[in-house]
Amino acid sequence: CFVGKRMIQYRQENNRGVCMFGEYNHMEYQDEVKVVILGDSGAGKSLTLERLMNDDDDVVKTYSGEATPGIRIRHKPDLFDDRKILVHFWDFGGQEHYQPFHRLFMTKDTIYVLMLNANDSFLDIRTRHWLNTINSAAPGAPVLLVVNHIDINPTPAISWQALAKAYNNIRDVIWLSAWKNDQEKFREALVEKLKKLILQLCVRGSGLTEPEARVRDALSTMKESCIRGYEYVRICRECGVADGEMSLLGRLVRQGVVYTRDSVQNLYE
């Protein structure tokens, strides 16, 4: 699996290892959080992410409408005015042929923004499909349901009360039109609720010791996009992490700083 710094594309390879996303001075931030945006093709995921990244009404005018190929990772360092929180947004392409691969990158301690198309005649079935997928890969992870395209269909045929009873990890149901809402309405509908959930999930200070923080920074500033497991272990040793490197890796994966698909023993190969 090749992992780029800004975009993930799926390709079959046999290399095992650890892959890095983005180049940030992580020491500048109090917390880091991974937010996954997922849903069917046409639900409005990419436009919603553009509006989250750019607090500007002009985003809609310049939006290209291009579908996300695979997974696109973007980083938002300034979502909060009063807290230094680095948010890693993962935009999952909704095309059917990508969906089986999504589970590889779904982790616990992650916020899931499930985008729904209010105009979908199979809305209830598709909503349950995605919620089951999330709960299978990341049991109990918090989910925001975002019902988009309400300018086309303001009253979709679905029982939100029944869903809330069946899935207790649904934190809120948000109604919006990513295309029509001005930025003030968009911010009120989604941004403020997402920020509240991020604050609840934040791993304060990342829970890292000084040597562990050096490992994180060494990984995030490397020129390579992907390294082998034994190279990761070597970096840990050089930074003063003599044991607990697998526990550290798990935390970095959940925060969206790095990714690995391998079991613990394989990382030493």
mmCIF file of N, CA and C in Angstrom, residues 17 31 60 88-89 91 112 125 135 137 143 152 158 216 221-222 239 245 265:
data_model
loop_
_atom_site.group_PDB
_atom_site.id
_atom_site.type_symbol
_atom_site.label_atom_id
_atom_site.label_comp_id
_atom_site.label_asym_id
_atom_site.label_seq_id
_atom_site.Cartn_x
_atom_site.Cartn_y
_atom_site.Cartn_z
ATOM 1 N N GLY A 17 5.445 -1.636 6.459
ATOM 2 C CA GLY A 17 6.089 -0.488 7.067
ATOM 3 C C GLY A 17 5.142 0.526 7.649
ATOM 4 N N ASP A 31 -2.872 19.372 21.028
ATOM 5 C CA ASP A 31 -3.606 18.146 20.758
ATOM 6 C C ASP A 31 -3.655 17.892 19.250
ATOM 7 N N VAL A 60 -17.658 27.878 -2.525
ATOM 8 C CA VAL A 60 -18.678 27.250 -3.367
ATOM 9 C C VAL A 60 -18.530 27.694 -4.820
ATOM 10 N N HIS A 88 -6.580 16.444 11.627
ATOM 11 C CA HIS A 88 -6.258 15.703 10.412
ATOM 12 C C HIS A 88 -7.580 15.220 9.801
ATOM 13 N N PHE A 89 -7.977 15.809 8.677
ATOM 14 C CA PHE A 89 -9.198 15.409 7.984
ATOM 15 C C PHE A 89 -8.867 14.358 6.930
ATOM 16 N N ASP A 91 -10.674 12.459 3.929
ATOM 17 C CA ASP A 91 -11.839 12.457 3.030
ATOM 18 C C ASP A 91 -11.832 11.148 2.248
ATOM 19 N N TYR A 112 -16.091 10.401 13.268
ATOM 20 C CA TYR A 112 -16.595 10.070 11.939
ATOM 21 C C TYR A 112 -17.741 11.002 11.572
ATOM 22 N N ILE A 125 -31.336 2.506 4.307
ATOM 23 C CA ILE A 125 -30.470 1.345 4.089
ATOM 24 C C ILE A 125 -29.005 1.756 4.047
ATOM 25 N N ASN A 135 -19.010 0.870 13.056
ATOM 26 C CA ASN A 135 -19.017 0.144 14.323
ATOM 27 C C ASN A 135 -18.251 -1.167 14.256
ATOM 28 N N ALA A 137 -15.452 -1.563 12.386
ATOM 29 C CA ALA A 137 -14.024 -1.233 12.351
ATOM 30 C C ALA A 137 -13.570 -0.457 13.582
ATOM 31 N N VAL A 143 -20.009 9.495 16.066
ATOM 32 C CA VAL A 143 -20.430 9.756 14.691
ATOM 33 C C VAL A 143 -21.339 10.978 14.650
ATOM 34 N N ILE A 152 -32.824 20.268 -1.757
ATOM 35 C CA ILE A 152 -33.531 19.466 -2.755
ATOM 36 C C ILE A 152 -34.660 18.666 -2.106
ATOM 37 N N ILE A 158 -36.876 8.853 6.661
ATOM 38 C CA ILE A 158 -36.039 8.035 7.529
ATOM 39 C C ILE A 158 -36.387 8.355 8.971
ATOM 40 N N ARG A 216 7.738 11.046 17.024
ATOM 41 C CA ARG A 216 6.661 11.612 16.211
ATOM 42 C C ARG A 216 7.195 12.679 15.268
ATOM 43 N N THR A 221 8.663 14.632 9.726
ATOM 44 C CA THR A 221 9.525 15.509 8.925
ATOM 45 C C THR A 221 10.428 14.746 7.965
ATOM 46 N N MET A 222 10.253 13.426 7.878
ATOM 47 C CA MET A 222 11.070 12.645 6.962
ATOM 48 C C MET A 222 10.720 12.937 5.510
ATOM 49 N N CYS A 239 15.842 7.908 19.227
ATOM 50 C CA CYS A 239 15.174 8.992 19.959
ATOM 51 C C CYS A 239 15.023 8.688 21.442
ATOM 52 N N GLU A 245 7.446 0.834 21.821
ATOM 53 C CA GLU A 245 7.336 1.461 20.498
ATOM 54 C C GLU A 245 6.046 1.072 19.787
ATOM 55 N N GLN A 265 4.534 -8.095 15.041
ATOM 56 C CA GLN A 265 5.726 -8.846 14.691
ATOM 57 C C GLN A 265 6.237 -8.509 13.301
#
